XYZ file of C-alpha atoms in Angstrom:
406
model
C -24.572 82.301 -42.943
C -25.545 81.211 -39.347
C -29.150 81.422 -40.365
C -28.994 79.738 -43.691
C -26.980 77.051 -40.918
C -29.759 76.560 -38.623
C -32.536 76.543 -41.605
C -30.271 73.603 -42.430
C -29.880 72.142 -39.050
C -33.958 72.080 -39.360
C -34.538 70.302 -42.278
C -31.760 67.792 -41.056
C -33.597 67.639 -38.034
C -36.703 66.057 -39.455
C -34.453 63.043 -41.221
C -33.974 60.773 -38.166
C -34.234 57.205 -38.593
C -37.144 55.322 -39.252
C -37.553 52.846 -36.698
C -38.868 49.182 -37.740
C -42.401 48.551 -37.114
C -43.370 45.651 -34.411
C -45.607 42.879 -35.344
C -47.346 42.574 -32.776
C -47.133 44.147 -28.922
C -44.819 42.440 -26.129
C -46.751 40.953 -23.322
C -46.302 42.758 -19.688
C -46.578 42.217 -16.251
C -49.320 43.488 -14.478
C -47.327 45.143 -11.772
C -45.684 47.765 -14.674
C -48.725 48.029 -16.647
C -50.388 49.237 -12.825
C -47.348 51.396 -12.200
C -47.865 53.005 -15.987
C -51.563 53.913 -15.444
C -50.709 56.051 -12.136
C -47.618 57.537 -14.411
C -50.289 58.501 -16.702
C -52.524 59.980 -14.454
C -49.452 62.021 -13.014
C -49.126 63.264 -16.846
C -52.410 64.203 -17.249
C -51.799 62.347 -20.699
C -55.838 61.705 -21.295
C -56.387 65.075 -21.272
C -54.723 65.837 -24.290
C -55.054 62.513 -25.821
C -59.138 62.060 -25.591
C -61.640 63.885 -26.900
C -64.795 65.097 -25.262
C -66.910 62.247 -25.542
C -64.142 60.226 -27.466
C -62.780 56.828 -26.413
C -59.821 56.544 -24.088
C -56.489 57.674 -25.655
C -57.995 57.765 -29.273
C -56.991 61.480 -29.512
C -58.935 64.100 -31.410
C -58.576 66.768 -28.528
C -57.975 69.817 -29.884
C -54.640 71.964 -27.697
C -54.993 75.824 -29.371
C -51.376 77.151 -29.033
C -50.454 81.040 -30.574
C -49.438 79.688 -33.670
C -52.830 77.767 -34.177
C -54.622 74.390 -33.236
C -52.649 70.966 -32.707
C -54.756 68.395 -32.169
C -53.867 64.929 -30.082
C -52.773 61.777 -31.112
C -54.169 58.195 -31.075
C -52.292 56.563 -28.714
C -53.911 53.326 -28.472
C -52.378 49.735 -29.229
C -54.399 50.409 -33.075
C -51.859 48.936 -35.332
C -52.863 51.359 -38.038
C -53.618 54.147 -36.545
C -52.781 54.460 -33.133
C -48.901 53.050 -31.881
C -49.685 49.506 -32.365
C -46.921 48.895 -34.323
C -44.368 51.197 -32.335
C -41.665 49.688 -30.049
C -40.801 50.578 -27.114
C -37.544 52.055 -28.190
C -39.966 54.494 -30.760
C -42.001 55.389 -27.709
C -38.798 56.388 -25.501
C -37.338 58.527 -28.634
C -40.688 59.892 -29.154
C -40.851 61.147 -25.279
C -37.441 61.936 -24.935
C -36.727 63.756 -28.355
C -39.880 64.185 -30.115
C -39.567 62.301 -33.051
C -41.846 60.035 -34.381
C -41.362 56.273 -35.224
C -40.940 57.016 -38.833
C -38.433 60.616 -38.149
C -40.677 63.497 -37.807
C -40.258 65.815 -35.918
C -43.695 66.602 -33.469
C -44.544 69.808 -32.330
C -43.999 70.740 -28.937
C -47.357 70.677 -28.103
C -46.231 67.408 -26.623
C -44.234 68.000 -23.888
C -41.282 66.173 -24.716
C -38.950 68.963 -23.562
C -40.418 67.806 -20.002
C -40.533 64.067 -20.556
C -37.056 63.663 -21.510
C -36.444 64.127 -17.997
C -37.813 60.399 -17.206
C -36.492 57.508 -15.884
C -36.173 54.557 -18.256
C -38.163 52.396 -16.062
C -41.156 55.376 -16.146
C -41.052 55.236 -19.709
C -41.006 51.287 -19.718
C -44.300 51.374 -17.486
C -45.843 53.783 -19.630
C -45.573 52.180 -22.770
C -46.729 48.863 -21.094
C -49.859 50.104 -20.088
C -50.840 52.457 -23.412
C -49.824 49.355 -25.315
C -52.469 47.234 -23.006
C -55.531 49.994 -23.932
C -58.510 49.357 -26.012
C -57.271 49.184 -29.657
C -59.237 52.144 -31.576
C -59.258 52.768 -35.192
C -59.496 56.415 -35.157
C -57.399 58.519 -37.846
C -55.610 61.601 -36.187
C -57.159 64.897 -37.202
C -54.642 67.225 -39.518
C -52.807 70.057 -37.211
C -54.013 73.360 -38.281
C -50.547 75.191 -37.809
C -48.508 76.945 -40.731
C -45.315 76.104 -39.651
C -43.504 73.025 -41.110
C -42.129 70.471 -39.265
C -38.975 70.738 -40.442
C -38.434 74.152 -38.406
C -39.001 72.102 -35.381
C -35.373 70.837 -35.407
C -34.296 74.797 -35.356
C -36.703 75.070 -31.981
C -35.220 71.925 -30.481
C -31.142 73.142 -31.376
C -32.408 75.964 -29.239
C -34.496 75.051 -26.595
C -34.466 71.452 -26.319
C -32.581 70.297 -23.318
C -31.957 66.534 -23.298
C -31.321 64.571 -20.219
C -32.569 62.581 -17.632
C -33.551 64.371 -14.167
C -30.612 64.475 -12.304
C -30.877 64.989 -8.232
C -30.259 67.356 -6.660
C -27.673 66.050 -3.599
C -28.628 68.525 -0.643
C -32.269 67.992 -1.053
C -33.985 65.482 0.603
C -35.441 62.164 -1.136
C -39.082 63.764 -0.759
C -38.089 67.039 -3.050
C -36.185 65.117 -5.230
C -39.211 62.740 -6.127
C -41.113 66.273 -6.845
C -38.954 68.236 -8.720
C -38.799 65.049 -10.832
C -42.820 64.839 -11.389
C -43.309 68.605 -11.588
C -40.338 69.682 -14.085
C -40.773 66.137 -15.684
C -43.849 63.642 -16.362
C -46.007 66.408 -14.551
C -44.891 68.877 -17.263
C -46.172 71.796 -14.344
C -44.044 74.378 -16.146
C -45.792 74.216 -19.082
C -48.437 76.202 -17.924
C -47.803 77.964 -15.200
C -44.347 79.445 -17.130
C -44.174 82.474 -19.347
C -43.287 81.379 -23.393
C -41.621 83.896 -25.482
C -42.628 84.734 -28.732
C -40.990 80.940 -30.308
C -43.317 79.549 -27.543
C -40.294 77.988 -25.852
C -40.803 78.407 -21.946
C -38.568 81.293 -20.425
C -36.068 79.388 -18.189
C -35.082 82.472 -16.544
C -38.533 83.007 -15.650
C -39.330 79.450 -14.491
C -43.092 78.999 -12.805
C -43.785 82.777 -13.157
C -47.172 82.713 -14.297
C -48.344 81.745 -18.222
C -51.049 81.188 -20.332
C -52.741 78.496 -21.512
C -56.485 78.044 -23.683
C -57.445 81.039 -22.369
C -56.872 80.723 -18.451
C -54.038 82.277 -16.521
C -52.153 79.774 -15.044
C -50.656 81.453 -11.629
C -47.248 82.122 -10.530
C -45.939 79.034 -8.310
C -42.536 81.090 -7.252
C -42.171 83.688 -4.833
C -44.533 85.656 -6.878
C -47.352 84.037 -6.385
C -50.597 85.958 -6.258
C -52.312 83.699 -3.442
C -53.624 86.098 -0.942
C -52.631 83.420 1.839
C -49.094 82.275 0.714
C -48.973 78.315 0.046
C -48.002 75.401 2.749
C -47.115 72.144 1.747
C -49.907 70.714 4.016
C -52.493 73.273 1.878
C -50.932 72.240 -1.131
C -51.082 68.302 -0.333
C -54.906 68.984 0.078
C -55.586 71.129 -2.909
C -54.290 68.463 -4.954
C -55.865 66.065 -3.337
C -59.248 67.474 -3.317
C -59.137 70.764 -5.322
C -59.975 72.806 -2.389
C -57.853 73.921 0.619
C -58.494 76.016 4.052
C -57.758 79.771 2.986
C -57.723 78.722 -0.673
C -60.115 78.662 -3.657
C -61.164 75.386 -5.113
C -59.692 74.066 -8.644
C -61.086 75.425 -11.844
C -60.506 75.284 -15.748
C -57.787 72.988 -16.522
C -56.268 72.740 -13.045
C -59.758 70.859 -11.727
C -58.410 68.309 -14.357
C -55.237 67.643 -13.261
C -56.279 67.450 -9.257
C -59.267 64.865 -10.848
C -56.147 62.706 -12.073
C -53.922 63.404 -9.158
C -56.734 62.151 -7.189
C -55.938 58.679 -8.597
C -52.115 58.538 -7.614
C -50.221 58.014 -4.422
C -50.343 59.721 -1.917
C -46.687 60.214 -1.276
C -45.894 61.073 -4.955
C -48.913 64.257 -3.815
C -47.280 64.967 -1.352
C -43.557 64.890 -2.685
C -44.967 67.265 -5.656
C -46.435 69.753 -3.018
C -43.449 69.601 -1.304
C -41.573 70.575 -4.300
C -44.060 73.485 -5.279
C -44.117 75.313 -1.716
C -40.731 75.559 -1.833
C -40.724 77.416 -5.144
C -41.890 80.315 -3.008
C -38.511 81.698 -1.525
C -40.066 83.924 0.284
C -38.766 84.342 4.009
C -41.070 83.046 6.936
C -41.871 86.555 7.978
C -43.067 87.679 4.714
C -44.920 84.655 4.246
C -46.705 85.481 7.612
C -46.968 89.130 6.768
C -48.685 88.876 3.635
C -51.206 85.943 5.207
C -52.038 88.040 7.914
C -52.625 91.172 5.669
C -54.971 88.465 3.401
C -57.135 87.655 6.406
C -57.152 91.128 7.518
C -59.017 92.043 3.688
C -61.255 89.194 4.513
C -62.528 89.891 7.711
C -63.325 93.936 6.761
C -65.200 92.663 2.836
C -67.779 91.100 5.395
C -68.570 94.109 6.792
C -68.724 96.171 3.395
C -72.145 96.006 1.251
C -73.241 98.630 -1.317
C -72.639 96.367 -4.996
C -76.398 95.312 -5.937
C -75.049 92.641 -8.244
C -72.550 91.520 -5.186
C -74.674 91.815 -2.631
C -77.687 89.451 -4.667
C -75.635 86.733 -6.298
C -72.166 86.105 -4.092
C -72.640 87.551 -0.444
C -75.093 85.484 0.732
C -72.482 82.568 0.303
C -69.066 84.091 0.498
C -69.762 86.725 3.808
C -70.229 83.574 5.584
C -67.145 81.796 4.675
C -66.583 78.098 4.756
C -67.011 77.659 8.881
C -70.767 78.025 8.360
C -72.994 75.697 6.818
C -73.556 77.043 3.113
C -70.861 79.527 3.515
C -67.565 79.844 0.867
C -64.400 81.312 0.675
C -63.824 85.067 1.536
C -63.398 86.100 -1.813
C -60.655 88.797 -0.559
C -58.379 85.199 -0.323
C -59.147 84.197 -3.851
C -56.130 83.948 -6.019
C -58.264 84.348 -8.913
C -59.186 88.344 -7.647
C -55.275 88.480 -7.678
C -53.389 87.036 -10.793
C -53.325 90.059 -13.822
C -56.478 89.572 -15.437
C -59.580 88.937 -15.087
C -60.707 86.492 -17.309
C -60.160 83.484 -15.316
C -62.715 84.692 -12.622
C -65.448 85.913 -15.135
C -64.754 82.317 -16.576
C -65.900 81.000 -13.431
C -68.535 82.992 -12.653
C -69.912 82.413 -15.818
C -69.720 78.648 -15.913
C -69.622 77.980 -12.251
C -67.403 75.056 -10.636
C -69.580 71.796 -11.284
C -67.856 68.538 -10.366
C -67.543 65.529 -12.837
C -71.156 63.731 -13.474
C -71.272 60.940 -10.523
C -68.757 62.495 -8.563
C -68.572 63.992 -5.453
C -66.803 67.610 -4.997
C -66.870 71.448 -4.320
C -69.914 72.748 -5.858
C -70.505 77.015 -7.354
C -73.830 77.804 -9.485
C -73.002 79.266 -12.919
C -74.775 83.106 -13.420
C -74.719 82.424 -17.373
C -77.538 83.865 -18.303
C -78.387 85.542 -15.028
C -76.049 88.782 -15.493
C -75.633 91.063 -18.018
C -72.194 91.688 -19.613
C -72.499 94.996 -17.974
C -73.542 93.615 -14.875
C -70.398 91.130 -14.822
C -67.919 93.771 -15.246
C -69.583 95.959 -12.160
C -69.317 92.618 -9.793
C -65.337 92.149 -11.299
C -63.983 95.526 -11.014
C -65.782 95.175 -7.393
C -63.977 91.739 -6.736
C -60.788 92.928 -7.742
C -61.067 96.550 -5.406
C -61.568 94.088 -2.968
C -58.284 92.284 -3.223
C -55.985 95.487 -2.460
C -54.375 95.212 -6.031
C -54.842 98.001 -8.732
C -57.681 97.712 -10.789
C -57.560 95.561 -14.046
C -57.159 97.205 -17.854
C -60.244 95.859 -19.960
C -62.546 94.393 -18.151
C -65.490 95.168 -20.373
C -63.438 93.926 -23.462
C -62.285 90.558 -21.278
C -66.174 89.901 -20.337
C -67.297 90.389 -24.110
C -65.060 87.829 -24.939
C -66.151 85.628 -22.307
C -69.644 86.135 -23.302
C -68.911 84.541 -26.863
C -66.755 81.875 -25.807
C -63.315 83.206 -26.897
C-alpha cells in the first residue's frame, strides 16, 4: 500500500499548474540585471546551459548522470523556445520546486534542491538578467534517461527540502553570506557530496567527497585529502586564481567554476572560503600536524630519483617547486596524489592544465601522446607512493579508460 501511495504521490506530482504565458518580457533596471549576471556567475549556470561552441544560455550541454545523459535547457528570452514567455513567478517555481511553467516535473539535474534556498530578491535579479540575453531559437535536445518524469515527484516527497536559507544566529554575517552561496546558488554540494543509489545527495555525509563526469570531486570536511589542510586566506586565492601557495592549481570542472568566480566580488569569495575552511573541524593542532607531515613528504621526494618516466617528464619542473623560476608544486602536496582514485590525475596528465584561449593563467603541458598507457600507470602508482597513502586498486584499468576518453 505505501508504495502503490508514493507511485501515486508521483504521478500527482507532475500535475501542477500551468502557469499563463507572458506576452512579452517586463523591462528592468540595470542595477538588478548587473546584480543577476554576478548571481549567475556564482551559479556557474553557463556551464550547464551552453554548449561548447554554442551561443550564450542556448543550452545543448550535455550533464551525464548514472541514470544516463540530461542535456541543458535554452534559457534565453526565445519566446518559443527558450523562457521568453515565462514569468517571473514560473522562473521562481521552476528554481525553487522544479517544475516547469506548464507542470512538469525537471530532473534534478538542475539543482533546484540547492536553489530553493534563495532569496526572492536573488531570484528577481536572475530572471532580470536571463530575460535581458540574446534571444536564440534553439530547440532543447531530448534527455536520454529511462525514467519518467512522473517518478520525479516520488524523489522530491523524499529528498526535496523546501525553504529559504535560514541563518544561522551565532555565526558571523561573513559565514552566513557563504553557507548561503555554497549550500545554495553555488550548489557546492552537488559535487563534492556522495549520492546514493536514487542520486539524492547523502545529507549525513554532507561535502564528503563525490563524483561527477568522471572527476572526483574532493572532500571539503574534515576529511579532506589536501596534503596541506585548507586556510581561508589559501582558499580566497584558489578561487580567485585557481592556484594557491602549498596547493595545486584548478582542473576539470573546478577550473570552470574559479573562471566564473573570477568575475564576482570579492567579498562574496571570500565569504564562500570562509564558509568552506570551516567545514574542516579539525582542531588547530591536527591541522598543523598533518601540514607539517605534508611538507616533510615534499622536501624528502626532491631528494628521491630512480622512476625513468618521473624523472624525464615531471622532475625537472616539480623538484624545483614554485620559489624557482620554472619550478611547480611538490607533487607530495597535490591533493590529486591523495583523493581515492586515480583518474583525476591521469586526466591531467593526459590533457595538461591549459588556460582559456586569450587568457592569462597557470600553465602544465599535456603528455597525450608522449607516454604509453603502460608508461602512465608506472609514473601514477609512483605519484601516489609518494603521497604516504596506500596504493590505488586499478590503475591500469583507470588509465585504459582514460586513454579512450571514458
Amino acid at each position: 500500500m505505501a508504495v502503490a501511495l508514493a507511485v501515486l504521490t508521483g504521478f500527482g506530482g507532475c500535475a501542477s499548474e500551468r502557469l499563463q504565458p507572458i506576452q512579452q518580457p517586463p523591462s528592468f533596471t540595470r542595477e538588478l540585471v548587473a546584480k543577476g549576471a554576478e548571481l549567475a556567475h556564482l551559479g556557474n549556470c553557463m556551464g550547464c546551459h551552453t554548449a561548447e561552441g554554442g551561443k550564450a544560455y542556448a543550452g545543448g550541454t550535455p550533464i551525464k548522470t548514472p541514470f544516463g545523459t540530461i542535456y541543458g535547457t535554452n534559457i534565453t528570452p526565445d519566446a518559443n523556445t527558450g523562457i521568453g514567455r515565462w514569468s517571473q513567478e514560473a522562473f521562481a517555481r521552476a528554481m525553487r520546486e522544479g517544475v516547469d511553467r506548464d507542470g512538469g516535473n525537471l530532473y534534478p539535474a538542475f539543482p533546484y534542491d540547492h536553489f530553493t534556498k534563495l532569496a526572492d530578491e536573488d531570484i528577481a535579479a536572475l530572471y532580470a538578467f536571463l530575460m535581458t540575453r540574446e534571444p536564440v531559437r534553439q530547440e532543447n535536445r531530448a534527455n536520454q534517461v529511462p525514467i519518467p518524469r512522473a517518478f520525479i515527484g516520488v524523489w522530491k516527497s523524499r529528498y526535496l527540502e523546501r525553504g529559504a536559507y535560514q541563518p544561522v544566529a551565532d555565526r558571523s554575517a561573513e559565514w552566513n553570506r557563504g553557507a548561503y552561496l555554497v549550500q545554495g546558488l553555488g550548489h557546492c554540494g552537488a559535487c563534492h557530496t556522495p549520492r546514493n543509489a536514487m542520486g539524492a545527495e547523502r545529507k549525513d555525509a554532507a561535502f564528503a567527497g563525490g563524483e561527477v563526469e568522471g572527476w572526483h570531486a574532493p572532500a571539503l570536511n574534515s576529511a579532506s585529502p589536501s596534503p596541506v589542510p585548507w586556510t581561508v586566506e589559501a582558499l580566497h586565492e584558489y578561487l580567485r586564481h585557481g592556484i594557491a601557495d602549498l596547493h595545486a592549481m584548478s582542473a576539470g570542472p573546478m577550473a570552470e567554476v574559479v573562471h566564473d568566480l573570477s568575475q564576482v566580488a570579492d567579498a562574496d569569495v571570500r565569504a564562500i572560503a570562509t564558509y568552506v575552511a570551516s567545514l574542516d573541524t579539525r582542531s588547530g593542532a591536527e591541522r598543523n600536524r598533518a601540514r607539517e607531515a605534508a611538507l616533510a613528504r615534499a622536501r624528502a621526494s626532491k631528494a628521491v630519483q630512480g622512476n625513468a618516466v618521473y624523472d624525464g617528464s615531471c622532475g625537472d619542473c616539480h623538484n624545483r617547486g614554485r620559489g624557482e623560476e620554472g619550478g611547480a608544486l611538490e607533487l607530495p602536496l597535490g591533493t590529486a596524489l591523495t583523493i581515492p582514485t586515480a583518474r583525476n590525475l591521469a586526466t591531467i596528465i593526459r590533457d595538461g592544465i591549459v588556460p582559456s584561449e586569450g587568457e592569462r593563467g597557470a600553465w602544465m603541458p599535456a603528455f597525450a601522446g608522449a607516454l604509453t598507457d603502460q608508461q602512465l600507470t608506472d609514473l601514477l602508482i609512483y605519484l601516489r607512493a609518494l603521497s604516504g597513502q596506500p596504493a590505488w586498486p586499478n590503475v591500469a584499468a583507470d588509465v585504459r579508460q582514460i586513454s579512450r576518453g571514458h
